[in-house]
PDB file of C-alpha atoms in Angstrom:
ATOM      1  CA  MET A   1      96.185  93.031  82.475  1.00  0.00           C
ATOM      2  CA  ASN A   2      93.102  92.815  80.596  1.00  0.00           C
ATOM      3  CA  LYS A   3      93.551  92.603  76.540  1.00  0.00           C
ATOM      4  CA  SER A   4      91.873  96.238  76.704  1.00  0.00           C
ATOM      5  CA  GLU A   5      94.287  97.472  78.328  1.00  0.00           C
ATOM      6  CA  PHE A   6      97.333  95.588  77.457  1.00  0.00           C
ATOM      7  CA  SER A   7      96.135  96.620  73.052  1.00  0.00           C
ATOM      8  CA  LEU A   8      95.576 100.196  74.767  1.00  0.00           C
ATOM      9  CA  VAL A   9      99.812 100.741  76.792  1.00  0.00           C
ATOM     10  CA  ARG A  10     101.427  99.261  72.967  1.00  0.00           C
ATOM     11  CA  LYS A  11      99.951 102.054  71.386  1.00  0.00           C
ATOM     12  CA  THR A  12     100.528 104.868  74.163  1.00  0.00           C
ATOM     13  CA  LEU A  13     104.070 103.634  73.620  1.00  0.00           C
ATOM     14  CA  ASN A  14     102.907 103.785  69.762  1.00  0.00           C
ATOM     15  CA  LYS A  15     104.706  99.925  68.784  1.00  0.00           C
ATOM     16  CA  THR A  16     102.994  97.870  66.253  1.00  0.00           C
ATOM     17  CA  GLN A  17     102.109  94.164  67.846  1.00  0.00           C
ATOM     18  CA  LYS A  18     104.888  93.323  65.679  1.00  0.00           C
ATOM     19  CA  GLN A  19     107.402  95.466  67.321  1.00  0.00           C
ATOM     20  CA  ILE A  20     106.258  95.438  70.911  1.00  0.00           C
ATOM     21  CA  SER A  21     106.787  91.015  70.765  1.00  0.00           C
ATOM     22  CA  GLU A  22     109.871  92.172  69.747  1.00  0.00           C
ATOM     23  CA  LEU A  23     110.462  93.731  73.109  1.00  0.00           C
ATOM     24  CA  LEU A  24     108.331  91.893  75.439  1.00  0.00           C
ATOM     25  CA  GLY A  25     111.097  88.596  73.565  1.00  0.00           C
ATOM     26  CA  VAL A  26     108.067  87.140  72.630  1.00  0.00           C
ATOM     27  CA  SER A  27     106.225  85.864  69.045  1.00  0.00           C
ATOM     28  CA  ILE A  28     103.613  87.760  67.536  1.00  0.00           C
ATOM     29  CA  LYS A  29     101.181  84.912  68.359  1.00  0.00           C
ATOM     30  CA  THR A  30     101.411  85.261  71.821  1.00  0.00           C
ATOM     31  CA  ILE A  31     100.716  89.127  71.560  1.00  0.00           C
ATOM     32  CA  HIS A  32      98.066  88.154  69.377  1.00  0.00           C
ATOM     33  CA  SER A  33      96.704  85.791  71.790  1.00  0.00           C
ATOM     34  CA  TYR A  34      96.859  88.634  74.655  1.00  0.00           C
ATOM     35  CA  GLU A  35      94.494  91.140  72.851  1.00  0.00           C
ATOM     36  CA  GLN A  36      92.312  88.887  71.719  1.00  0.00           C
ATOM     37  CA  GLY A  37      91.496  87.494  75.427  1.00  0.00           C
ATOM     38  CA  TRP A  38      93.078  84.223  74.524  1.00  0.00           C
ATOM     39  CA  ARG A  39      96.003  84.341  76.997  1.00  0.00           C
ATOM     40  CA  ASN A  40      96.464  85.775  80.324  1.00  0.00           C
ATOM     41  CA  VAL A  41      99.091  88.645  80.627  1.00  0.00           C
ATOM     42  CA  PRO A  42     101.993  87.259  82.698  1.00  0.00           C
ATOM     43  CA  ILE A  43     102.604  89.374  85.604  1.00  0.00           C
ATOM     44  CA  HIS A  44     106.075  90.002  84.318  1.00  0.00           C
ATOM     45  CA  VAL A  45     104.341  91.213  81.007  1.00  0.00           C
ATOM     46  CA  GLU A  46     102.500  93.472  82.881  1.00  0.00           C
ATOM     47  CA  ARG A  47     105.780  94.780  84.330  1.00  0.00           C
ATOM     48  CA  GLN A  48     107.692  95.760  81.780  1.00  0.00           C
ATOM     49  CA  LEU A  49     105.439  97.102  80.136  1.00  0.00           C
ATOM     50  CA  TYR A  50     104.662 100.062  82.451  1.00  0.00           C
ATOM     51  CA  PHE A  51     108.469  99.835  82.799  1.00  0.00           C
ATOM     52  CA  PHE A  52     109.049 100.907  79.509  1.00  0.00           C
ATOM     53  CA  LEU A  53     105.859 104.268  79.783  1.00  0.00           C
ATOM     54  CA  THR A  54     108.002 104.762  82.647  1.00  0.00           C
ATOM     55  CA  LYS A  55     110.653 105.626  80.595  1.00  0.00           C
ATOM     56  CA  GLN A  56     107.972 107.627  77.867  1.00  0.00           C
ATOM     57  CA  ILE A  57     106.729 109.724  79.843  1.00  0.00           C
ATOM     58  CA  GLY A  58     110.358 110.600  82.055  1.00  0.00           C
ATOM     59  CA  HIS A  59     108.490 110.634  85.116  1.00  0.00           C
ATOM     60  CA  ASN A  60     111.157 109.122  87.764  1.00  0.00           C
ATOM     61  CA  ARG A  61     111.322 111.061  89.876  1.00  0.00           C
ATOM     62  CA  VAL A  62     109.099 113.823  89.194  1.00  0.00           C
ATOM     63  CA  ASP A  63     107.251 113.208  92.088  1.00  0.00           C
ATOM     64  CA  LYS A  64     107.993 112.346  95.675  1.00  0.00           C
ATOM     65  CA  PRO A  65     108.910 108.943  96.539  1.00  0.00           C
ATOM     66  CA  CYS A  66     106.201 106.490  97.902  1.00  0.00           C
ATOM     67  CA  TRP A  67     108.087 106.327 101.412  1.00  0.00           C
ATOM     68  CA  GLU A  68     107.368 109.868 101.883  1.00  0.00           C
ATOM     69  CA  ARG A  69     103.875 110.071  99.622  1.00  0.00           C
ATOM     70  CA  LYS A  70     101.921 106.833 101.778  1.00  0.00           C
ATOM     71  CA  LYS A  71     104.151 108.181 104.817  1.00  0.00           C
ATOM     72  CA  CYS A  72     106.262 104.856 105.479  1.00  0.00           C
ATOM     73  CA  ILE A  73     107.446 103.648 108.464  1.00  0.00           C
ATOM     74  CA  ASN A  74     108.477 100.441 107.471  1.00  0.00           C
ATOM     75  CA  LYS A  75     110.896 101.616 104.329  1.00  0.00           C
ATOM     76  CA  GLU A  76     114.671 101.120 106.266  1.00  0.00           C
ATOM     77  CA  GLN A  77     114.058  97.418 105.212  1.00  0.00           C
ATOM     78  CA  CYS A  78     111.739  98.485 101.771  1.00  0.00           C
ATOM     79  CA  PRO A  79     113.943  97.817  98.530  1.00  0.00           C
ATOM     80  CA  ALA A  80     112.146 100.698  97.218  1.00  0.00           C
ATOM     81  CA  PHE A  81     114.132 103.075  99.417  1.00  0.00           C
ATOM     82  CA  GLU A  82     117.260 100.577  99.604  1.00  0.00           C
ATOM     83  CA  PHE A  83     117.588 101.552  96.839  1.00  0.00           C
ATOM     84  CA  GLN A  84     116.822 105.348  96.225  1.00  0.00           C
ATOM     85  CA  SER A  85     113.567 103.474  93.584  1.00  0.00           C
ATOM     86  CA  GLY A  86     110.708 105.190  95.073  1.00  0.00           C
ATOM     87  CA  ASP A  87     108.806 106.290  91.952  1.00  0.00           C
ATOM     88  CA  MET A  88     109.330 102.164  90.543  1.00  0.00           C
ATOM     89  CA  CYS A  89     108.569 100.496  94.019  1.00  0.00           C
ATOM     90  CA  TRP A  90     105.847  98.702  92.087  1.00  0.00           C
ATOM     91  CA  PHE A  91     109.065  97.325  89.492  1.00  0.00           C
ATOM     92  CA  ILE A  92     110.028  96.526  92.633  1.00  0.00           C
ATOM     93  CA  CYS A  93     109.672  92.736  94.597  1.00  0.00           C
ATOM     94  CA  GLY A  94     109.731  92.190  98.347  1.00  0.00           C
ATOM     95  CA  THR A  95     108.702  96.087  98.929  1.00  0.00           C
ATOM     96  CA  ARG A  96     106.703  97.177 102.769  1.00  0.00           C
ATOM     97  CA  CYS A  97     104.102  98.437 100.671  1.00  0.00           C
ATOM     98  CA  ASN A  98     101.023  98.416 103.480  1.00  0.00           C
ATOM     99  CA  GLY A  99     103.427  96.751 106.017  1.00  0.00           C
ATOM    100  CA  THR A 100     103.982  94.018 104.710  1.00  0.00           C
ATOM    101  CA  VAL A 101     106.301  92.101 102.328  1.00  0.00           C
ATOM    102  CA  ASP A 102     105.050  90.553  98.682  1.00  0.00           C
ATOM    103  CA  ASN A 103     104.481  86.872  98.838  1.00  0.00           C
ATOM    104  CA  ASN A 104     105.120  86.714  95.107  1.00  0.00           C
ATOM    105  CA  CYS A 105     104.793  90.042  92.533  1.00  0.00           C
ATOM    106  CA  ASN A 106     101.151  89.002  91.413  1.00  0.00           C
ATOM    107  CA  GLU A 107     100.083  89.803  94.717  1.00  0.00           C
ATOM    108  CA  LYS A 108     101.864  92.790  94.550  1.00  0.00           C
ATOM    109  CA  LEU A 109     101.280  94.146  91.543  1.00  0.00           C
ATOM    110  CA  LYS A 110      97.337  93.446  92.797  1.00  0.00           C
ATOM    111  CA  ILE A 111      98.222  96.104  96.261  1.00  0.00           C
ATOM    112  CA  CYS A 112      99.961  97.890  92.920  1.00  0.00           C
ATOM    113  CA  ARG A 113      97.638  98.821  90.960  1.00  0.00           C
ATOM    114  CA  GLU A 114      95.369 100.517  94.174  1.00  0.00           C
ATOM    115  CA  CYS A 115      98.271 102.793  94.761  1.00  0.00           C
ATOM    116  CA  GLU A 116      99.290 106.171  93.482  1.00  0.00           C
ATOM    117  CA  VAL A 117     101.892 105.696  92.402  1.00  0.00           C
ATOM    118  CA  LEU A 118     101.563 103.824  89.874  1.00  0.00           C
ATOM    119  CA  ASN A 119      98.412 105.007  89.388  1.00  0.00           C
ATOM    120  CA  ASP A 120     100.018 108.170  89.487  1.00  0.00           C
ATOM    121  CA  LEU A 121     102.393 107.116  86.233  1.00  0.00           C
ATOM    122  CA  LEU A 122      99.432 105.547  84.451  1.00  0.00           C
ATOM    123  CA  ILE A 123      97.325 108.948  84.147  1.00  0.00           C
ATOM    124  CA  ALA A 124     100.685 110.684  83.028  1.00  0.00           C
ATOM    125  CA  SER A 125     100.588 108.028  80.302  1.00  0.00           C
ATOM    126  CA  GLY A 126      97.208 108.855  79.864  1.00  0.00           C
ATOM    127  CA  ILE A 127      96.073 105.394  80.307  1.00  0.00           C
ATOM    128  CA  VAL A 128      93.945 105.763  83.490  1.00  0.00           C
ATOM    129  CA  ASP A 129      92.024 108.336  81.267  1.00  0.00           C
ATOM    130  CA  GLU A 130      91.326 106.275  78.808  1.00  0.00           C
ATOM    131  CA  MET A 131      90.671 102.758  80.423  1.00  0.00           C
ATOM    132  CA  ASN A 132      87.498 104.499  81.616  1.00  0.00           C
TER     133      ASN A 132
END
């Protein structure tokens, strides 16, 4: 997530810099650093922001779960299936997306940024239209 995406998500959540700093449990200086591009937005912060977006727009369980949408052949080994969280697979590490287990959350979110499940969330929240 780059600085403009961070700022756009914050504004979509209708939060001031101070409010988002409290919500994320970081200092307001950290928020300034993200929005100025002085500091990279960590993966765990990006995932939290996407989580807040899902709650704001009520996206949970609206569409088919990821394993149906992607015709997953590994769903029985996947934590998203195990916890019946096919709308939030992007939030769960260790998923079996693209037939692989993610080595870490950074690699996982790279895959998720290209996935229709996360992209549908960003479209529903208006984030994708604003970024294009």
